[in-house]
Tab-separated table of C-alpha atoms in Angstrom:
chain	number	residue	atom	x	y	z
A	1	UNK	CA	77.889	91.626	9.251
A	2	UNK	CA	76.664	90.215	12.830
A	3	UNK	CA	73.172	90.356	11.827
A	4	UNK	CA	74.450	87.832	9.012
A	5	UNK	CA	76.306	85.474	11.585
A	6	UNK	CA	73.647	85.428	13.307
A	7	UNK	CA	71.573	84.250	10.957
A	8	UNK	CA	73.772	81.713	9.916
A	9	UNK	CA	74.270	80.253	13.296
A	10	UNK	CA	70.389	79.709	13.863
A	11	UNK	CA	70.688	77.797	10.626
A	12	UNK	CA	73.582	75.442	11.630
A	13	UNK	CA	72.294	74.806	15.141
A	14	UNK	CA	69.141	73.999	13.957
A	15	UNK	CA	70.596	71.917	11.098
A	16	UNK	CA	72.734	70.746	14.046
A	17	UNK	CA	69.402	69.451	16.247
A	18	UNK	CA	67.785	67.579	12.947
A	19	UNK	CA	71.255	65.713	12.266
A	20	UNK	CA	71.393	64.260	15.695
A	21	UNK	CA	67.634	62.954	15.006
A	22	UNK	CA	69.205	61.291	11.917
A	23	UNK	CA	71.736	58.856	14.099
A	24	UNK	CA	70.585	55.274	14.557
A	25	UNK	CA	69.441	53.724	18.079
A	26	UNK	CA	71.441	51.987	19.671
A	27	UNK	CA	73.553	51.057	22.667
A	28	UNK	CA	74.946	53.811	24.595
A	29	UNK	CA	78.302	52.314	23.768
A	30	UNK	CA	77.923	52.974	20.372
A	31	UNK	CA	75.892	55.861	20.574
A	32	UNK	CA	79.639	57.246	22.517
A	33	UNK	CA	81.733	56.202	19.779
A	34	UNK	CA	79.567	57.966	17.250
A	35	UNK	CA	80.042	61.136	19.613
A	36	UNK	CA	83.729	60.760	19.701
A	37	UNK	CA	83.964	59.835	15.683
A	38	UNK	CA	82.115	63.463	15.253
A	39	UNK	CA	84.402	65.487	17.726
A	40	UNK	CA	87.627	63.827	16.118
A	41	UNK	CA	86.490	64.888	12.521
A	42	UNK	CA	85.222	68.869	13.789
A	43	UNK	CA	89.034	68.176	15.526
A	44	UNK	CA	90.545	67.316	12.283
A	45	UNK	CA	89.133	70.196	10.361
A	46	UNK	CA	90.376	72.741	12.682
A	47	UNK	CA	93.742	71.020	12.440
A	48	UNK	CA	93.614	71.249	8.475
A	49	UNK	CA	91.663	75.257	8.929
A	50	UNK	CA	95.208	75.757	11.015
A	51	UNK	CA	97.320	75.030	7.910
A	52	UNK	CA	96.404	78.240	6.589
A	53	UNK	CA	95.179	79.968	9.629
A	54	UNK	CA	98.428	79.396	12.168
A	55	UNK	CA	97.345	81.354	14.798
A	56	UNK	CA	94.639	78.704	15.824
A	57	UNK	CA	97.169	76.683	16.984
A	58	UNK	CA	98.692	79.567	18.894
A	59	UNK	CA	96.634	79.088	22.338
A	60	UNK	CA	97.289	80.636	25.490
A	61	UNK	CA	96.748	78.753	28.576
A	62	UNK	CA	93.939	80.469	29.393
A	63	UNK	CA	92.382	78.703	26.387
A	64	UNK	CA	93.746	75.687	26.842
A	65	UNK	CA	91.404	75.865	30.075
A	66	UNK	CA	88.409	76.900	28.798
A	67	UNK	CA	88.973	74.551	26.209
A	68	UNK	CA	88.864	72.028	28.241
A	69	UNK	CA	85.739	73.187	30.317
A	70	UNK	CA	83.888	73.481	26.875
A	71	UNK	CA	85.112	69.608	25.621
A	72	UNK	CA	83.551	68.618	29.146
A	73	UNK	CA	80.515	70.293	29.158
A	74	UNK	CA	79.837	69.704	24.986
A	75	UNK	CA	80.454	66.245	25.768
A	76	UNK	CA	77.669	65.975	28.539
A	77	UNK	CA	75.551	68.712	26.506
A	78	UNK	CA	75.392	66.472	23.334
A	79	UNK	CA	75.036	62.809	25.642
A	80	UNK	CA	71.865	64.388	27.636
A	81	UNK	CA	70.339	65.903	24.309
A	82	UNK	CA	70.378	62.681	22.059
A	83	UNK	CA	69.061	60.554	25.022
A	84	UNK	CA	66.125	63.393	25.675
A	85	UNK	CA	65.856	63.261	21.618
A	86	UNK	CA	65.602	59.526	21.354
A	87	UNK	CA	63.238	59.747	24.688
A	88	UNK	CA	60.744	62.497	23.639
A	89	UNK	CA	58.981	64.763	20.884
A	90	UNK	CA	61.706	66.542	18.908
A	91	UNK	CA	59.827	69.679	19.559
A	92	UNK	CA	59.775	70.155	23.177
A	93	UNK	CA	63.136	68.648	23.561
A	94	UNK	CA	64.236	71.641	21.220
A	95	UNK	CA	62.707	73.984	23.916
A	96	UNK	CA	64.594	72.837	26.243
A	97	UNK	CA	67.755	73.090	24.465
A	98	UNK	CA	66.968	76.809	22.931
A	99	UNK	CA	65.733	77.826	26.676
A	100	UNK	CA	69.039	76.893	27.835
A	101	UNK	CA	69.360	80.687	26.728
A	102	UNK	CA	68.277	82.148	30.008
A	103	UNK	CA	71.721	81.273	31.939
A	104	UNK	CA	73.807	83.388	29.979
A	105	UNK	CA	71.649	85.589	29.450
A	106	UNK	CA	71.491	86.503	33.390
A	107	UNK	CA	74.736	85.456	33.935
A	108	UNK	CA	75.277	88.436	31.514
A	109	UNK	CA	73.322	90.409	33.659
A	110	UNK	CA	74.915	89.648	37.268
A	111	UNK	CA	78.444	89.235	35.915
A	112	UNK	CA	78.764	91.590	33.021
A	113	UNK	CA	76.757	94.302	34.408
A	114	UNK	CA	74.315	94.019	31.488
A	115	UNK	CA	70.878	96.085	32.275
A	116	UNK	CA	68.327	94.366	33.207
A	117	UNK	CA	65.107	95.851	32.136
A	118	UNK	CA	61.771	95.329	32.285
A	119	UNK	CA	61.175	93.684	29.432
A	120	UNK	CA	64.250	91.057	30.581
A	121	UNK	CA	61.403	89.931	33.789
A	122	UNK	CA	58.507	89.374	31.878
A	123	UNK	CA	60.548	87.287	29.464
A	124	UNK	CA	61.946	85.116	32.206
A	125	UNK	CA	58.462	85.269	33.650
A	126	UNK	CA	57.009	83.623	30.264
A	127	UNK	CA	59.902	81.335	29.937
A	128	UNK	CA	58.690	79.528	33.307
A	129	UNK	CA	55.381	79.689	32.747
A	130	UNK	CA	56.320	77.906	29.228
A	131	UNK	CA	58.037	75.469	31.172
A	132	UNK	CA	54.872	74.684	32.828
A	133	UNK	CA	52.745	74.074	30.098
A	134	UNK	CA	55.790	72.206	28.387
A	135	UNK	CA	55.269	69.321	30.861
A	136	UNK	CA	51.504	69.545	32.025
A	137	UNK	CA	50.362	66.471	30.464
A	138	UNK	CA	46.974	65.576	32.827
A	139	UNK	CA	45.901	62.088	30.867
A	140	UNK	CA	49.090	60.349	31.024
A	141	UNK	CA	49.143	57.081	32.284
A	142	UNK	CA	51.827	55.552	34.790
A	143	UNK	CA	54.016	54.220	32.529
A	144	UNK	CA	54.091	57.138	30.772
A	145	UNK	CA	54.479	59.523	33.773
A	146	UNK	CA	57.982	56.993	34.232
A	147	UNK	CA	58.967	58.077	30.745
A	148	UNK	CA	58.098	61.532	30.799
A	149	UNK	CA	60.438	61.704	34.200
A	150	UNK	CA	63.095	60.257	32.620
A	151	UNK	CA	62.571	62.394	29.525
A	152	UNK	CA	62.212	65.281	32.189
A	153	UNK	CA	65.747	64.737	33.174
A	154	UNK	CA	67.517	63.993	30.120
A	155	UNK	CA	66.025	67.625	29.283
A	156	UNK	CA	67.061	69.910	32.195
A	157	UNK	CA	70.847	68.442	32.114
A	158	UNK	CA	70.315	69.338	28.188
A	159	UNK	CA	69.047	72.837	29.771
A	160	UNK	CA	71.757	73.093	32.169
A	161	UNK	CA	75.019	72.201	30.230
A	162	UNK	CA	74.085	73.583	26.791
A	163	UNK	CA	73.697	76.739	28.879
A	164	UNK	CA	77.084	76.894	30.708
A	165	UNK	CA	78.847	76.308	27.479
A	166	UNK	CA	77.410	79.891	26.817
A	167	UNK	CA	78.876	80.935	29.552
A	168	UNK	CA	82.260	79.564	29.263
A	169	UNK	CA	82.354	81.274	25.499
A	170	UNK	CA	81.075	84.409	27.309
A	171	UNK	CA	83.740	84.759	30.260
A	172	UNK	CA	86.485	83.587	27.323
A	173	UNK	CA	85.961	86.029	25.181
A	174	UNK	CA	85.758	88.774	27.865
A	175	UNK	CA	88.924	87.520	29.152
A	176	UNK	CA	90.801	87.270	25.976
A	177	UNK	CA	89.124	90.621	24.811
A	178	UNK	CA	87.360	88.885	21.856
A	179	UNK	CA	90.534	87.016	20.370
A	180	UNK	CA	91.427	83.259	20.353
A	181	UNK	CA	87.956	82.502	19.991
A	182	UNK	CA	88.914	79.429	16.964
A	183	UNK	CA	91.715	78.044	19.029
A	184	UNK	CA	89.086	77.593	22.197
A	185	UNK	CA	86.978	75.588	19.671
A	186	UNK	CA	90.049	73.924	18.797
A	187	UNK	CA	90.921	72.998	21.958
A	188	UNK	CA	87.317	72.147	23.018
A	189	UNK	CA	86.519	69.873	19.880
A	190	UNK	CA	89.938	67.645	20.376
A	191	UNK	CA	89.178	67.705	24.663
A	192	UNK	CA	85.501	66.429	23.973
A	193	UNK	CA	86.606	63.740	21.572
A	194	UNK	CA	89.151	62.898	24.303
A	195	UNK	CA	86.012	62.507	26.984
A	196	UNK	CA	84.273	60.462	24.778
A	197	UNK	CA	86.726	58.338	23.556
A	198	UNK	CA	87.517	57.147	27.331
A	199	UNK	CA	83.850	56.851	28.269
A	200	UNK	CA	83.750	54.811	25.586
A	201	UNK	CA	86.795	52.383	26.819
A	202	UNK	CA	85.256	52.238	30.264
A	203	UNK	CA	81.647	51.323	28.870
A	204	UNK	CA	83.651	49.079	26.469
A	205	UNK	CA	85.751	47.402	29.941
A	206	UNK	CA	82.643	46.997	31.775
A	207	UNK	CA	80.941	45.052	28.694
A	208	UNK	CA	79.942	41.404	28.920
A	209	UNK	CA	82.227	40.686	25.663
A	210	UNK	CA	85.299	41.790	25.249
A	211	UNK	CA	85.972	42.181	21.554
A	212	UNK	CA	88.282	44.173	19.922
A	213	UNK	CA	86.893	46.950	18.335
A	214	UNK	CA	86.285	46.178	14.639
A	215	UNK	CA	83.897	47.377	11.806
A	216	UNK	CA	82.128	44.463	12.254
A	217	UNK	CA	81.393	45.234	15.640
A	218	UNK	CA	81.230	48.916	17.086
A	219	UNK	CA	82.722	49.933	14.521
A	220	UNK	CA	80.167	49.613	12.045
A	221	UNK	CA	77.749	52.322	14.443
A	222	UNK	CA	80.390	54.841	12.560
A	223	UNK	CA	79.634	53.524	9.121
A	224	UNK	CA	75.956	53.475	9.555
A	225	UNK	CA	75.659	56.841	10.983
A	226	UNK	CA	78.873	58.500	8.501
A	227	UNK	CA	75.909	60.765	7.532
A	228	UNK	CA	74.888	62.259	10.787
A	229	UNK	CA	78.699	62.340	11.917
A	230	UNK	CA	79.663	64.564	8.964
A	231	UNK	CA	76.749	67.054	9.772
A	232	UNK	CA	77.356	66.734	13.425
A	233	UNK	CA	81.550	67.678	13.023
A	234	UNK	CA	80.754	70.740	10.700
A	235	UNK	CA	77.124	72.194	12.315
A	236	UNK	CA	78.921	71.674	15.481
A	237	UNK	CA	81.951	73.300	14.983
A	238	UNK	CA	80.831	76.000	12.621
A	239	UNK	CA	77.919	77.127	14.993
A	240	UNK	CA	80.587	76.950	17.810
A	241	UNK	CA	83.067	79.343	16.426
A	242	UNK	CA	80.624	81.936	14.866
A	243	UNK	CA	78.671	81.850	18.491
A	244	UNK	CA	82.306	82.277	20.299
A	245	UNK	CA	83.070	85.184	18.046
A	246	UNK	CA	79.953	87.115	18.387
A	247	UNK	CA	79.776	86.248	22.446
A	248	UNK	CA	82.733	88.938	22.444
A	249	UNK	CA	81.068	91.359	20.263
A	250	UNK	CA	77.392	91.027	21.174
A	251	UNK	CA	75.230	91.369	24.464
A	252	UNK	CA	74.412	88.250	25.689
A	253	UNK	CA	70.580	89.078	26.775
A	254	UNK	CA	69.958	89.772	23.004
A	255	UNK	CA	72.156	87.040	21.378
A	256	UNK	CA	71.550	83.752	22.934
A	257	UNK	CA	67.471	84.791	23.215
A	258	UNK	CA	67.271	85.392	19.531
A	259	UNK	CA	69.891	82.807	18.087
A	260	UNK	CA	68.065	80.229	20.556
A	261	UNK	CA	64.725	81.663	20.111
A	262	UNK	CA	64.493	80.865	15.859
A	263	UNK	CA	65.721	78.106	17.090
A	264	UNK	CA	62.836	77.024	18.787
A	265	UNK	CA	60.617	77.949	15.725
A	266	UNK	CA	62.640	76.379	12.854
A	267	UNK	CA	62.878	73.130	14.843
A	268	UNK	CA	59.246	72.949	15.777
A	269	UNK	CA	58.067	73.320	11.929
A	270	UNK	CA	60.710	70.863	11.004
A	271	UNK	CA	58.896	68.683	13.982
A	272	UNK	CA	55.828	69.232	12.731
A	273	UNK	CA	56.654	68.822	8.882
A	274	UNK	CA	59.343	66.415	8.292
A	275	UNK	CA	58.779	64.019	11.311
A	276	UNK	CA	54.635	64.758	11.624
A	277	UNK	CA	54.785	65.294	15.446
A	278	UNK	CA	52.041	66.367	16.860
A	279	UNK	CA	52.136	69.133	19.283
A	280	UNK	CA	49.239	68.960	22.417
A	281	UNK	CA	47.388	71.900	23.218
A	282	UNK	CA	49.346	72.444	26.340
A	283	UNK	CA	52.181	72.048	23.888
A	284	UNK	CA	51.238	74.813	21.676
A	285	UNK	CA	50.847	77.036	24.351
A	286	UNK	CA	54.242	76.233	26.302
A	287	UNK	CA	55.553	76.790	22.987
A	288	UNK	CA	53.586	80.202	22.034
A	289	UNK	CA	54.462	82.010	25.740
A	290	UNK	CA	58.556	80.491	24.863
A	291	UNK	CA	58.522	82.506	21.401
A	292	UNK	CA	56.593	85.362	23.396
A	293	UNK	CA	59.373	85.963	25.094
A	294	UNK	CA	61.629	85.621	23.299
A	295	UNK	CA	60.299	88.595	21.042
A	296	UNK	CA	59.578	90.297	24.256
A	297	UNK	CA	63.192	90.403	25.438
A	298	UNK	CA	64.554	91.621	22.413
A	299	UNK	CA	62.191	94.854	22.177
């Protein structure tokens, strides 16, 4: 049964990554509202799952906490990831994202008292030396070398965030001995829309115009991206809950590597076939020593 969960969480996260390639450009503004349109429908669902699932709404205030921790953190997770996305190959950005794997995993480690084995080094030992090759570009220009930084850093907050919110499912669970894990979710989902929607209002307030917000303004960034938005609310929140669950029931130095790993690999095909990226030789290699270990620490 968790072999199957996990299999079906690579899929949505992935699915997740290639929806957020599907919104439209635009101002950051807009680009929040969209963010806070997803998080109130993945809010909504869980309302109408609690209908016939009451105990979702039945939250302790430990999860109210951790809820709250996880709206923050998805919030900044999903901001960083679409800017790096917008800013940079799908493919490498992906890395980033899936190597976000190695902080729980050694939080797992130093906190959980999780074994850490040989084969637990040389991964961590690939991952960096996959960093390396990640960014080594040795032709580019100036103006590139300004994008790449700010591509750079769009993708280590991406890193860094998307990683603690493994952690914050991780010490949850373990505190709540593997229950409550939908009504954190809940809780998270209706605390990130709540982050977005005032980020929004204070990029809205600091605006040149101040015009109500109408489909014919801002507004209408919701009904050109209704696709993405959908796919976003239920990848998001699907992925979430299944990942929650098996945080409580599975190690985290052989979850997160292999649910983050595939992800790597599904995303760079899709990279390579559906948007015709192409992938440097540096590229390939950061890429090849990444999926290395990733096989490596799950022997």
């Amino acid at each position: 049964m968790n072999t199957l969960l996990i299999a079906l969480t690579i899929v949505l996260f992935s699915a997740q990554t290639l929806s957020m390639k599907l919104i439209k450009e635009g101002p950051f503004r807009k680009q929040l509202l969209i963010y806070a349109g997803f998080t109130l429908l993945a809010s909504a669902g869980m309302l109408l799952y609690s209908i016939v699932q009451p105990e979702v709404r039945q939250m302790s205030p430990t999860t109210v906490l951790f809820g709250i921790l996880f709206g923050l953190g998805f919030m900044l997770t999903i901001i960083f990831y679409n800017l790096a996305i917008m800013s940079g190959p799908l493919s490498y950005t992906a890395f980033y994202f899936s190597a976000s794997m190695l902080i729980p995993a050694v939080t797992g480690i130093l906190a959980f008292g999780e074994p850490l084995t040989v084969t637990t080094i040389a991964a961590i030992v690939l991952f960096l030396m996959a960093f390396y090759f990640i960014n080594a570009n040795p032709g580019s220009k100036k103006g590139e070398s300004r994008a790449n930084s700010r591509w750079l850093f769009y993708c280590l907050m991406t890193f860094l965030f998307n990683g603690l919110l493994a952690v914050i499912q991780k010490f949850h669970q373990s505190r709540m001995e593997g229950t409550e894990s939908a009504g954190l979710m809940f809780a998270g989902f209706c605390s990130a829309f709540v982050f977005y929607a005032l980020a929004y209002a204070v990029q809205h307030a600091k605006g040149k115009k101040r015009e109500r917000l109408t489909f014919a303004g801002d507004g209408a960034a919701l009904r050109d991206n209704w696709l993405p938005i959908i796919l976003l609310a239920a990848t998001s929140l699907t992925g979430n809950i299944i990942m929650t669950f098996l945080s409580g029931v599975v190690p985290s130095s052989y979850l997160f590597p292999l649910v983050q790993g595939s992800i790597i690999v599904s995303i760079t095909l899709c990279s390579v076939l559906l948007f015709k990226e192409r992938i440097s030789a540096y590229g390939k290699i950061g890429i090849f020593l990444g999926v290395t270990a990733i096989v490596i620490i799950n022997l």
